[in-house]
């Protein structure tokens, strides 16, 4: 019993990297977020920070607003070492979106966020593929919403990821309550030349529902089928806090090694931090 308790304490004390944070008011939001994380007793080693979300959206044609927002998170990252800046553009802005992508990549941005639901675009549109293909060529990863709110969300994302193997994708929310879909990867990867090793998932949202639920075993099974090394912890702050996400992760029937990878190991390896 003593050894079991000590092992649990060690996991609880392992650091966390939150890949999904919305800082709607810049540094003010960052300080509030850090206070929230500290109150939860967590050691934070990094956070993927976005300026958009909630009342701040990045819609088609809002180029000036997007540039200002992207610059704000780039500046925040320059001042705060733990911040990984996440920029955005709108795929339907065409060449202007590609120019902004090149600009933020030159400024050191390594992650681009796209959200089909709130930005109002179709994942299967050729302009989306052109944008994410360009991101990969620039060494920029693409974080895409996958809460499965839109019909065919996961299926369209599967096809996009398969068509653009040169770009690394992170799918936020692992399909929402349609997480079961992603078990198909265990079969898809048996096909020749179909490793889909450019795909990662953040588990913000569904992890809160899965822990201690009738779905927990199936959720854990899904994480193992997509690959534990491909799973990242996210909160989706301020909508949901990191403390609750980390607590839910700790309650899943995972090994200590698996938890440690998801809490921060995988993210640190992926982002080189």
XYZ file of N, CA and C in Angstrom:
819
model
N 0.833 -1.204 0.000
C 0.000 0.000 0.000
C 0.868 1.255 0.000
N 1.963 1.209 0.778
C 2.860 2.357 0.851
C 3.458 2.667 -0.519
N 3.893 1.599 -1.233
C 4.476 1.797 -2.548
C 3.442 2.329 -3.536
N 2.216 1.842 -3.437
C 1.146 2.290 -4.331
C 0.863 3.777 -4.125
N 0.777 4.203 -2.874
C 0.494 5.604 -2.583
C 1.622 6.499 -3.062
N 2.850 6.059 -2.877
C 3.975 6.857 -3.319
C 3.997 6.991 -4.837
N 3.644 5.918 -5.533
C 3.604 5.976 -6.992
C 2.559 6.978 -7.451
N 1.398 6.954 -6.815
C 0.335 7.894 -7.165
C 0.751 9.318 -6.904
N 1.429 9.553 -5.786
C 1.888 10.903 -5.464
C 2.886 11.396 -6.491
N 3.738 10.460 -6.977
C 4.734 10.848 -7.962
C 4.074 11.300 -9.253
N 3.019 10.580 -9.668
C 2.313 10.958 -10.883
C 1.627 12.307 -10.706
N 0.982 12.477 -9.534
C 0.266 13.723 -9.285
C 1.208 14.916 -9.321
N 2.495 14.677 -8.946
C 3.457 15.767 -8.892
C 4.176 15.975 -10.223
N 3.968 15.077 -11.199
C 4.661 15.220 -12.479
C 4.161 16.474 -13.194
N 5.021 17.114 -13.964
C 4.656 18.385 -14.598
C 3.572 18.225 -15.656
N 2.957 19.344 -16.006
C 1.900 19.346 -17.014
C 2.201 20.390 -18.090
N 1.808 20.051 -19.305
C 1.891 20.966 -20.443
C 0.487 21.065 -21.012
N -0.089 22.241 -20.958
C -1.457 22.471 -21.419
C -1.405 22.996 -22.853
N -1.835 22.193 -23.808
C -1.700 22.580 -25.212
C -2.854 23.429 -25.729
N -3.847 23.726 -24.868
C -5.067 24.369 -25.375
C -5.563 25.441 -24.399
N -5.044 26.651 -24.546
C -5.375 27.750 -23.635
C -5.769 28.990 -24.444
N -6.913 29.568 -24.104
C -7.375 30.806 -24.736
C -7.105 31.974 -23.787
N -6.246 32.880 -24.195
C -5.925 34.062 -23.388
C -6.599 35.268 -24.030
N -7.834 35.501 -23.659
C -8.664 36.501 -24.338
C -8.230 37.931 -24.058
N -7.547 38.129 -22.918
C -7.095 39.481 -22.568
C -5.589 39.505 -22.353
N -4.877 38.772 -23.174
C -3.429 38.812 -23.161
C -2.798 38.449 -21.832
N -1.864 39.316 -21.387
C -1.112 39.019 -20.172
C -2.015 38.945 -18.943
N -3.055 39.741 -18.907
C -4.002 39.682 -17.790
C -4.605 38.279 -17.681
N -4.990 37.720 -18.804
C -5.545 36.365 -18.809
C -4.483 35.337 -18.453
N -3.260 35.552 -18.918
C -2.173 34.627 -18.596
C -1.937 34.566 -17.095
N -1.912 35.724 -16.443
C -1.687 35.754 -14.999
C -2.828 35.067 -14.251
N -4.049 35.266 -14.711
C -5.198 34.601 -14.093
C -5.119 33.093 -14.294
N -4.703 32.689 -15.480
C -4.550 31.262 -15.777
C -3.476 30.640 -14.885
N -2.339 31.301 -14.777
C -1.246 30.771 -13.958
C -1.658 30.666 -12.494
N -2.430 31.628 -12.014
C -2.918 31.572 -10.632
C -3.855 30.387 -10.446
N -4.679 30.125 -11.436
C -5.604 28.993 -11.390
C -4.843 27.670 -11.363
N -3.803 27.583 -12.168
C -2.978 26.369 -12.211
C -2.249 26.172 -10.887
N -1.722 27.257 -10.337
C -1.023 27.176 -9.055
C -1.969 26.741 -7.945
N -3.186 27.256 -7.958
C -4.175 26.883 -6.946
C -4.526 25.405 -7.030
N -4.394 24.837 -8.223
C -4.672 23.411 -8.411
C -3.493 22.547 -7.997
N -2.385 23.175 -7.616
C -1.216 22.430 -7.156
C -0.436 21.761 -8.270
N -0.476 22.344 -9.467
C 0.183 21.738 -10.617
C 1.470 22.471 -10.968
N 2.445 21.711 -11.446
C 3.684 22.289 -11.952
C 3.548 22.457 -13.460
N 3.432 23.682 -13.913
C 3.219 23.973 -15.325
C 4.559 24.170 -16.027
N 4.787 23.398 -17.096
C 6.036 23.542 -17.843
C 5.823 24.194 -19.204
N 4.576 24.343 -19.610
C 4.316 24.990 -20.886
C 2.836 25.097 -21.175
N 2.484 26.039 -22.053
C 1.092 26.179 -22.470
C 1.029 26.689 -23.895
N 0.121 26.097 -24.672
C -0.147 26.572 -26.017
C -1.198 27.657 -25.933
N -0.831 28.892 -26.263
C -1.698 30.049 -26.022
C -2.246 30.636 -27.312
N -3.576 30.890 -27.308
C -4.277 31.514 -28.432
C -4.918 32.813 -27.975
N -5.005 33.782 -28.866
C -5.655 35.058 -28.526
C -7.141 35.027 -28.839
N -7.555 34.084 -29.651
C -8.936 34.047 -30.147
C -9.739 32.974 -29.424
N -11.063 33.046 -29.597
C -11.974 32.141 -28.906
C -12.965 32.957 -28.094
N -14.134 32.391 -27.829
C -15.143 33.119 -27.071
C -15.583 34.366 -27.818
N -15.434 35.543 -27.196
C -15.880 36.785 -27.855
C -14.953 37.245 -28.977
N -13.769 36.660 -29.071
C -12.789 37.067 -30.082
C -12.667 35.977 -31.143
N -13.187 36.234 -32.310
C -13.134 35.271 -33.394
C -12.294 35.808 -34.552
N -11.810 34.880 -35.376
C -10.976 35.246 -36.523
C -11.711 34.838 -37.791
N -12.589 35.711 -38.230
C -13.455 35.376 -39.356
C -12.874 35.869 -40.682
N -13.445 35.384 -41.757
C -13.005 35.749 -43.097
C -13.058 37.261 -43.299
N -11.977 37.804 -43.849
C -11.923 39.224 -44.160
C -11.446 40.115 -43.031
N -11.215 39.548 -41.838
C -10.784 40.356 -40.686
C -9.257 40.342 -40.571
N -8.586 40.679 -41.637
C -7.135 40.523 -41.715
C -6.385 41.384 -40.708
N -6.793 42.630 -40.557
C -6.106 43.511 -39.613
C -6.255 42.989 -38.188
N -7.448 42.570 -37.835
C -7.704 42.022 -36.502
C -6.860 40.778 -36.262
N -6.758 39.930 -37.256
C -5.984 38.694 -37.129
C -4.506 38.999 -36.930
N -3.974 39.949 -37.690
C -2.559 40.303 -37.548
C -2.268 40.851 -36.156
N -3.124 41.722 -35.675
C -2.938 42.297 -34.335
C -2.988 41.195 -33.279
N -3.942 40.301 -33.402
C -4.055 39.206 -32.449
C -2.849 38.294 -32.476
N -2.405 37.949 -33.668
C -1.225 37.091 -33.783
C 0.005 37.762 -33.187
N 0.170 39.043 -33.465
C 1.310 39.776 -32.904
C 1.255 39.806 -31.382
N 0.062 39.878 -30.830
C -0.070 39.958 -29.371
C 0.405 38.674 -28.698
N 0.090 37.530 -29.286
C 0.501 36.276 -28.657
C 1.977 35.994 -28.920
N 2.496 36.466 -30.040
C 3.933 36.352 -30.303
C 4.715 37.178 -29.282
N 4.241 38.383 -29.008
C 4.895 39.246 -28.014
C 4.805 38.640 -26.621
N 3.678 38.035 -26.308
C 3.501 37.405 -24.999
C 4.489 36.260 -24.821
N 4.686 35.483 -25.869
C 5.622 34.362 -25.802
C 7.062 34.843 -25.643
N 7.375 35.981 -26.247
C 8.722 36.530 -26.119
C 9.015 36.944 -24.683
N 7.977 37.326 -23.963
C 8.129 37.788 -22.581
C 8.013 36.652 -21.575
N 7.248 35.624 -21.915
C 6.994 34.520 -20.981
C 7.440 33.207 -21.617
N 8.507 32.643 -21.080
C 9.171 31.498 -21.695
C 8.271 30.271 -21.838
N 7.332 30.087 -20.927
C 6.494 28.889 -20.973
C 5.422 28.947 -22.054
N 5.201 30.114 -22.629
C 4.131 30.283 -23.613
C 4.577 29.824 -25.003
N 3.825 28.898 -25.574
C 3.986 28.487 -26.962
C 2.925 29.240 -27.767
N 3.316 30.179 -28.624
C 2.319 30.994 -29.325
C 1.599 30.209 -30.421
N 0.284 30.347 -30.466
C -0.535 29.707 -31.493
C -1.254 30.804 -32.270
N -0.963 30.886 -33.546
C -1.554 31.920 -34.404
C -2.748 31.345 -35.162
N -3.419 32.197 -35.909
C -4.526 31.743 -36.751
C -4.591 32.590 -38.013
N -5.278 32.076 -39.006
C -5.672 32.821 -40.202
C -7.014 32.226 -40.633
N -7.616 32.802 -41.647
C -8.840 32.196 -42.184
C -8.538 31.618 -43.563
N -8.821 30.333 -43.775
C -8.484 29.699 -45.057
C -9.083 30.393 -46.270
N -10.257 31.006 -46.103
C -10.928 31.624 -47.245
C -10.345 32.981 -47.617
N -9.347 33.446 -46.852
C -8.682 34.692 -47.215
C -7.572 34.467 -48.242
N -7.447 33.243 -48.708
C -6.583 32.930 -49.840
C -5.138 33.345 -49.680
N -4.637 34.101 -50.644
C -3.238 34.505 -50.642
C -2.904 35.359 -49.421
N -3.839 36.170 -48.956
C -3.595 36.979 -47.757
C -3.369 36.086 -46.542
N -4.104 34.982 -46.456
C -3.914 34.034 -45.355
C -2.545 33.376 -45.456
N -2.130 33.029 -46.664
C -0.816 32.415 -46.860
C 0.298 33.397 -46.508
N 0.109 34.659 -46.854
C 1.105 35.675 -46.503
C 1.228 35.821 -44.995
N 0.091 35.827 -44.296
C 0.124 35.937 -42.839
C 0.748 34.695 -42.219
N 0.459 33.540 -42.779
C 1.089 32.307 -42.308
C 2.603 32.400 -42.434
N 3.076 32.867 -43.570
C 4.524 33.001 -43.762
C 5.110 34.014 -42.790
N 4.375 35.076 -42.545
C 4.863 36.120 -41.634
C 5.012 35.594 -40.214
N 3.991 34.894 -39.703
C 4.067 34.411 -38.319
C 5.073 33.275 -38.196
N 5.214 32.473 -39.251
C 6.221 31.411 -39.220
C 7.617 32.014 -39.108
N 7.857 33.093 -39.835
C 9.150 33.774 -39.770
C 9.396 34.369 -38.393
N 8.305 34.672 -37.675
C 8.414 35.229 -36.316
C 8.568 34.135 -35.258
N 8.603 32.880 -35.685
C 8.842 31.789 -34.750
C 7.634 30.972 -34.350
N 6.472 31.270 -34.904
C 5.270 30.501 -34.571
C 5.378 29.096 -35.152
N 5.069 28.093 -34.325
C 5.153 26.695 -34.738
C 3.800 26.001 -34.807
N 2.727 26.703 -34.396
C 1.396 26.092 -34.399
C 0.375 27.089 -34.943
N -0.458 26.605 -35.863
C -1.556 27.383 -36.430
C -2.862 26.723 -36.018
N -3.814 27.503 -35.504
C -5.105 26.959 -35.074
C -6.181 27.324 -36.092
N -6.984 26.318 -36.444
C -8.137 26.518 -37.323
C -9.360 25.891 -36.675
N -10.501 26.560 -36.799
C -11.730 26.103 -36.132
C -12.886 26.226 -37.122
N -13.235 25.107 -37.756
C -14.244 25.138 -38.821
C -15.590 25.662 -38.347
N -15.960 25.344 -37.111
C -17.274 25.742 -36.607
C -17.351 27.247 -36.379
N -16.428 27.797 -35.603
C -16.501 29.224 -35.274
C -16.006 30.115 -36.412
N -15.068 29.615 -37.220
C -14.581 30.422 -38.344
C -15.440 30.243 -39.600
N -16.332 29.282 -39.552
C -17.325 29.080 -40.621
C -16.687 28.735 -41.964
N -15.934 27.643 -41.965
C -15.411 27.119 -43.222
C -15.619 25.610 -43.262
N -15.475 25.047 -44.439
C -15.645 23.614 -44.651
C -14.273 22.963 -44.732
N -14.027 21.986 -43.872
C -12.724 21.320 -43.835
C -12.362 20.713 -45.186
N -13.350 20.293 -45.956
C -13.077 19.654 -47.244
C -12.836 20.651 -48.379
N -12.898 21.951 -48.092
C -12.661 22.963 -49.116
C -11.189 22.927 -49.556
N -10.900 22.993 -50.852
C -9.513 22.973 -51.333
C -8.635 24.071 -50.737
N -9.228 25.202 -50.359
C -8.438 26.281 -49.764
C -7.881 25.880 -48.402
N -8.600 25.030 -47.691
C -8.115 24.538 -46.403
C -6.904 23.643 -46.626
N -7.018 22.740 -47.585
C -5.884 21.861 -47.881
C -4.662 22.662 -48.321
N -4.868 23.663 -49.151
C -3.748 24.487 -49.607
C -3.056 25.170 -48.432
N -3.850 25.660 -47.488
C -3.294 26.352 -46.325
C -2.503 25.405 -45.435
N -3.075 24.260 -45.101
C -2.381 23.351 -44.182
C -1.169 22.717 -44.853
N -1.232 22.546 -46.163
C -0.067 22.029 -46.888
C 1.080 23.046 -46.819
N 0.746 24.309 -46.978
C 1.752 25.370 -46.870
C 2.318 25.450 -45.460
N 1.458 25.252 -44.465
C 1.928 25.261 -43.078
C 2.988 24.192 -42.869
N 2.720 22.986 -43.348
C 3.694 21.914 -43.200
C 5.014 22.229 -43.871
N 4.954 22.842 -45.045
C 6.173 23.202 -45.762
C 7.003 24.218 -44.987
N 6.330 25.011 -44.155
C 7.009 26.022 -43.336
C 7.406 25.489 -41.959
N 7.109 24.222 -41.683
C 7.419 23.651 -40.377
C 6.438 24.051 -39.301
N 5.230 24.428 -39.702
C 4.190 24.838 -38.756
C 3.160 23.720 -38.613
N 2.893 23.311 -37.382
C 1.866 22.314 -37.105
C 0.489 22.967 -37.167
N -0.536 22.154 -37.368
C -1.895 22.681 -37.465
C -2.774 22.044 -36.397
N -3.281 22.880 -35.508
C -4.226 22.467 -34.467
C -5.626 22.764 -34.980
N -6.453 21.728 -35.104
C -7.803 21.918 -35.637
C -8.844 21.426 -34.651
N -9.926 22.169 -34.555
C -11.019 21.750 -33.688
C -11.619 20.449 -34.200
N -11.854 19.514 -33.258
C -12.491 18.236 -33.595
C -13.467 17.853 -32.488
N -14.337 18.810 -32.144
C -15.374 18.524 -31.155
C -16.557 17.796 -31.785
N -16.491 17.630 -33.102
C -17.517 16.903 -33.860
C -18.887 17.576 -33.769
N -18.886 18.905 -33.729
C -20.134 19.658 -33.723
C -20.748 19.680 -35.123
N -19.885 19.791 -36.123
C -20.353 19.827 -37.506
C -20.491 18.417 -38.068
N -21.489 18.164 -38.893
C -21.660 16.835 -39.490
C -20.428 16.412 -40.296
N -19.981 15.189 -40.079
C -18.847 14.675 -40.832
C -17.508 15.230 -40.417
N -17.435 15.882 -39.266
C -16.215 16.543 -38.809
C -15.022 15.590 -38.784
N -15.146 14.492 -38.071
C -14.022 13.562 -37.932
C -13.647 12.930 -39.265
N -14.642 12.572 -40.058
C -14.376 11.951 -41.351
C -13.620 12.901 -42.280
N -14.019 14.157 -42.301
C -13.333 15.143 -43.146
C -11.901 15.368 -42.665
N -11.720 15.402 -41.358
C -10.377 15.598 -40.817
C -9.491 14.394 -41.105
N -10.041 13.195 -41.000
C -9.290 11.982 -41.341
C -8.750 12.097 -42.767
N -9.613 12.461 -43.696
C -9.206 12.556 -45.098
C -8.178 13.661 -45.322
N -8.337 14.779 -44.620
C -7.378 15.875 -44.750
C -6.003 15.452 -44.253
N -5.963 14.831 -43.092
C -4.692 14.370 -42.521
C -4.025 13.359 -43.453
N -4.823 12.462 -44.026
C -4.280 11.448 -44.930
C -3.743 12.066 -46.222
N -4.401 13.118 -46.710
C -3.983 13.746 -47.967
C -2.748 14.620 -47.813
N -2.468 15.061 -46.583
C -1.362 16.005 -46.370
C -0.387 15.423 -45.341
N 0.332 14.361 -45.704
C 1.223 13.703 -44.742
C 2.409 14.555 -44.313
N 2.700 15.610 -45.069
C 3.834 16.455 -44.725
C 3.544 17.494 -43.660
N 2.320 17.547 -43.188
C 1.929 18.486 -42.135
C 1.550 17.716 -40.881
N 2.021 18.179 -39.741
C 1.644 17.581 -38.463
C 0.355 18.219 -37.976
N -0.623 17.381 -37.657
C -1.925 17.841 -37.184
C -2.140 17.456 -35.722
N -2.756 18.363 -34.972
C -3.248 18.075 -33.625
C -4.749 18.325 -33.662
N -5.531 17.311 -33.363
C -6.983 17.460 -33.379
C -7.488 17.658 -31.958
N -8.042 18.843 -31.723
C -8.513 19.195 -30.384
C -9.804 18.466 -30.052
N -9.874 17.990 -28.836
C -11.069 17.336 -28.269
C -11.290 15.912 -28.772
N -10.328 15.360 -29.510
C -10.341 13.962 -29.975
C -11.718 13.477 -30.425
N -12.418 14.331 -31.148
C -13.708 13.938 -31.699
C -14.886 14.124 -30.778
N -14.679 14.796 -29.643
C -15.784 14.990 -28.702
C -16.348 13.649 -28.271
N -17.660 13.551 -28.206
C -18.274 12.283 -27.816
C -18.358 11.304 -28.989
N -17.757 11.684 -30.100
C -17.583 10.766 -31.226
C -16.154 10.228 -31.247
N -15.507 10.200 -30.073
C -14.119 9.742 -30.004
C -13.959 8.324 -30.543
N -15.043 7.539 -30.486
C -14.986 6.156 -30.968
C -14.493 6.073 -32.419
N -14.825 7.087 -33.219
C -14.435 7.066 -34.636
C -12.949 6.822 -34.805
N -12.143 7.418 -33.924
C -10.698 7.391 -34.120
C -10.063 6.040 -33.843
N -10.830 5.063 -33.359
C -10.311 3.704 -33.246
C -10.014 3.109 -34.618
N -10.579 3.693 -35.667
C -10.312 3.217 -37.021
C -8.830 3.319 -37.364
N -8.096 4.171 -36.648
C -6.664 4.304 -36.915
C -5.925 2.992 -36.709
N -6.376 2.197 -35.743
C -5.712 0.918 -35.483
C -5.780 0.002 -36.702
N -6.843 0.120 -37.478
C -6.971 -0.664 -38.707
C -6.348 0.055 -39.903
N -6.568 1.359 -39.987
C -6.039 2.125 -41.123
C -4.526 2.010 -41.206
N -3.873 1.974 -40.072
C -2.413 1.929 -40.056
C -1.845 0.587 -40.499
N -2.695 -0.414 -40.685
C -2.208 -1.698 -41.200
C -2.056 -1.662 -42.717
N -2.624 -0.650 -43.373
C -2.509 -0.524 -44.829
C -1.125 -0.009 -45.204
N -0.592 -0.494 -46.301
C 0.730 -0.070 -46.759
C 0.749 1.439 -47.008
N 1.756 2.098 -46.462
C 1.922 3.525 -46.675
C 0.877 4.396 -46.017
N 0.232 3.881 -44.969
C -0.863 4.620 -44.338
C -0.628 4.743 -42.834
N 0.572 5.134 -42.453
C 0.915 5.189 -41.031
C 0.187 6.309 -40.302
N -0.122 7.388 -41.001
C -0.737 8.577 -40.398
C 0.014 8.991 -39.128
N 1.343 8.978 -39.245
C 2.176 9.341 -38.102
C 2.325 10.852 -37.958
N 1.526 11.594 -38.710
C 1.495 13.055 -38.605
C 0.316 13.534 -37.773
N -0.291 12.632 -36.987
C -1.539 12.950 -36.290
C -1.419 12.809 -34.778
N -1.838 13.870 -34.072
C -1.888 13.892 -32.610
C -3.280 14.353 -32.179
N -3.583 14.151 -30.913
C -4.883 14.553 -30.370
C -4.703 15.252 -29.031
N -5.498 16.294 -28.775
C -5.612 16.776 -27.393
C -6.968 16.316 -26.859
N -7.003 16.024 -25.572
C -8.187 15.394 -24.972
C -8.995 16.367 -24.128
N -8.813 17.661 -24.355
C -9.597 18.646 -23.606
C -11.083 18.419 -23.851
N -11.856 18.494 -22.784
C -13.303 18.289 -22.884
C -13.724 16.863 -22.603
N -13.606 15.945 -23.557
C -14.065 14.569 -23.342
C -13.436 13.865 -22.150
N -12.196 14.222 -21.790
C -11.581 13.560 -20.636
C -12.388 13.817 -19.368
N -13.028 14.991 -19.278
C -13.836 15.305 -18.094
C -15.071 14.415 -18.015
N -15.640 14.094 -19.164
C -16.836 13.257 -19.191
C -16.497 11.779 -19.042
N -15.340 11.384 -19.534
C -14.985 9.961 -19.542
C -14.598 9.431 -18.167
N -13.886 10.230 -17.386
C -13.401 9.756 -16.086
C -14.563 9.346 -15.191
N -14.475 8.145 -14.627
C -15.489 7.599 -13.707
C -16.859 7.451 -14.367
N -16.898 7.310 -15.671
C -18.169 7.166 -16.386
C -18.280 5.760 -16.977
N -19.459 5.394 -17.463
C -19.592 4.100 -18.141
C -18.732 3.994 -19.401
N -18.255 5.144 -19.906
C -17.457 5.169 -21.129
C -15.956 5.121 -20.872
N -15.553 5.116 -19.608
C -14.124 5.260 -19.307
C -13.268 4.198 -19.979
N -13.655 2.942 -19.866
C -12.844 1.865 -20.442
C -12.712 2.033 -21.955
N -13.798 2.447 -22.591
C -13.756 2.634 -24.042
C -12.889 3.838 -24.416
N -12.922 4.888 -23.593
C -12.097 6.066 -23.847
C -10.619 5.706 -23.728
N -10.266 4.971 -22.687
C -8.875 4.540 -22.506
C -8.447 3.644 -23.667
N -9.330 2.741 -24.070
C -9.064 1.862 -25.215
C -8.791 2.698 -26.461
N -9.547 3.777 -26.646
C -9.348 4.665 -27.788
C -7.987 5.347 -27.723
N -7.611 5.841 -26.545
C -6.307 6.491 -26.404
C -5.184 5.543 -26.788
N -5.322 4.295 -26.405
C -4.284 3.316 -26.745
C -4.312 2.958 -28.225
N -5.480 2.947 -28.818
C -5.571 2.638 -30.246
C -5.010 3.753 -31.119
N -5.219 5.007 -30.723
C -4.632 6.099 -31.514
C -3.150 6.219 -31.219
N -2.729 5.695 -30.064
C -1.328 5.728 -29.668
C -1.105 6.671 -28.510
N -0.758 6.144 -27.359
C -0.533 6.992 -26.181
C 0.488 8.080 -26.472
N 1.484 7.768 -27.295
C 2.506 8.754 -27.644
C 1.955 9.899 -28.488
N 0.692 9.777 -28.923
C 0.059 10.779 -29.776
C -0.993 11.597 -29.032
N -1.065 11.432 -27.727
C -2.124 12.060 -26.931
C -1.541 13.181 -26.075
N -2.204 14.337 -26.090
C -1.740 15.527 -25.380
C -2.819 16.026 -24.432
N -2.385 16.621 -23.331
C -3.317 17.180 -22.353
C -3.634 18.629 -22.697
N -4.910 18.966 -22.658
C -5.333 20.344 -22.866
C -6.492 20.664 -21.944
N -6.682 21.935 -21.655
C -7.772 22.330 -20.753
C -8.930 23.001 -21.492
N -8.626 23.809 -22.508
C -9.586 24.708 -23.169
C -9.994 25.840 -22.224
N -9.036 26.291 -21.399
C -9.235 27.434 -20.503
C -9.618 28.663 -21.322
N -10.507 29.536 -20.841
C -11.137 29.565 -19.514
C -12.438 28.769 -19.402
N -12.857 28.150 -20.495
C -14.094 27.367 -20.422
C -13.967 26.228 -19.423
N -12.792 25.599 -19.412
C -12.512 24.515 -18.474
C -11.097 24.690 -17.952
N -10.872 24.352 -16.693
C -9.578 24.570 -16.072
C -8.648 23.378 -16.188
N -7.345 23.653 -16.102
C -6.348 22.591 -16.192
C -6.409 21.654 -14.995
N -6.746 22.195 -13.823
C -6.839 21.348 -12.636
C -7.835 20.220 -12.821
N -8.996 20.541 -13.384
C -10.019 19.512 -13.606
C -9.583 18.521 -14.677
N -8.918 19.014 -15.710
C -8.455 18.125 -16.776
C -7.399 17.156 -16.261
N -6.446 17.676 -15.481
C -5.395 16.819 -14.935
C -5.965 15.813 -13.945
N -6.924 16.249 -13.142
C -7.563 15.345 -12.183
C -8.311 14.226 -12.908
N -9.029 14.577 -13.962
C -9.758 13.565 -14.730
C -8.796 12.578 -15.372
N -7.686 13.082 -15.904
C -6.683 12.199 -16.495
C -6.142 11.224 -15.461
N -5.872 11.723 -14.262
C -5.333 10.864 -13.204
C -6.320 9.784 -12.781
N -7.615 10.011 -12.993
C -8.622 9.026 -12.601
C -8.853 7.956 -13.663
N -8.331 8.167 -14.868
C -8.458 7.146 -15.901
C -7.576 5.948 -15.564
N -7.980 4.786 -16.014
C -7.253 3.546 -15.720
C -6.068 3.394 -16.674
N -5.084 4.268 -16.461
C -3.860 4.272 -17.250
C -2.679 3.903 -16.373
N -1.573 3.507 -16.976
C -0.363 3.260 -16.208
C 0.294 4.597 -15.867
N 1.193 4.576 -14.902
C 1.908 5.793 -14.535
C 2.689 6.348 -15.729
N 3.297 5.457 -16.506
C 4.066 5.895 -17.667
C 3.164 6.566 -18.696
N 1.987 6.003 -18.919
C 1.044 6.589 -19.875
C 0.589 7.969 -19.423
N 0.270 8.111 -18.143
C -0.155 9.420 -17.626
C 0.939 10.465 -17.784
N 2.147 10.070 -17.462
C 3.266 11.003 -17.534
C 3.479 11.507 -18.962
N 3.342 10.616 -19.920
C 3.486 11.023 -21.322
C 2.403 12.019 -21.720
N 1.175 11.737 -21.319
C 0.058 12.600 -21.700
C 0.124 13.937 -20.974
N 0.540 13.920 -19.712
C 0.596 15.159 -18.928
C 1.576 16.165 -19.526
N 2.730 15.691 -19.965
C 3.695 16.645 -20.520
C 4.732 16.026 -21.442
N 5.040 14.754 -21.265
C 6.128 14.150 -22.031
C 5.941 14.237 -23.534
N 4.753 13.914 -23.997
C 4.495 13.944 -25.439
C 4.578 15.358 -26.003
N 4.018 16.319 -25.281
C 4.032 17.706 -25.755
C 5.453 18.260 -25.798
N 6.229 17.967 -24.783
C 7.598 18.488 -24.747
C 8.418 17.919 -25.902
N 8.186 16.661 -26.203
C 8.888 16.034 -27.328
C 8.415 16.623 -28.654
N 7.102 16.782 -28.811
C 6.539 17.303 -30.056
C 6.987 18.732 -30.334
N 6.954 19.572 -29.304
C 7.272 20.990 -29.477
C 8.740 21.316 -29.226
N 9.522 20.312 -28.823
C 10.935 20.543 -28.566
C 11.191 21.461 -27.399
N 10.347 21.323 -26.351
C 10.445 22.193 -25.177
C 10.612 21.363 -23.921
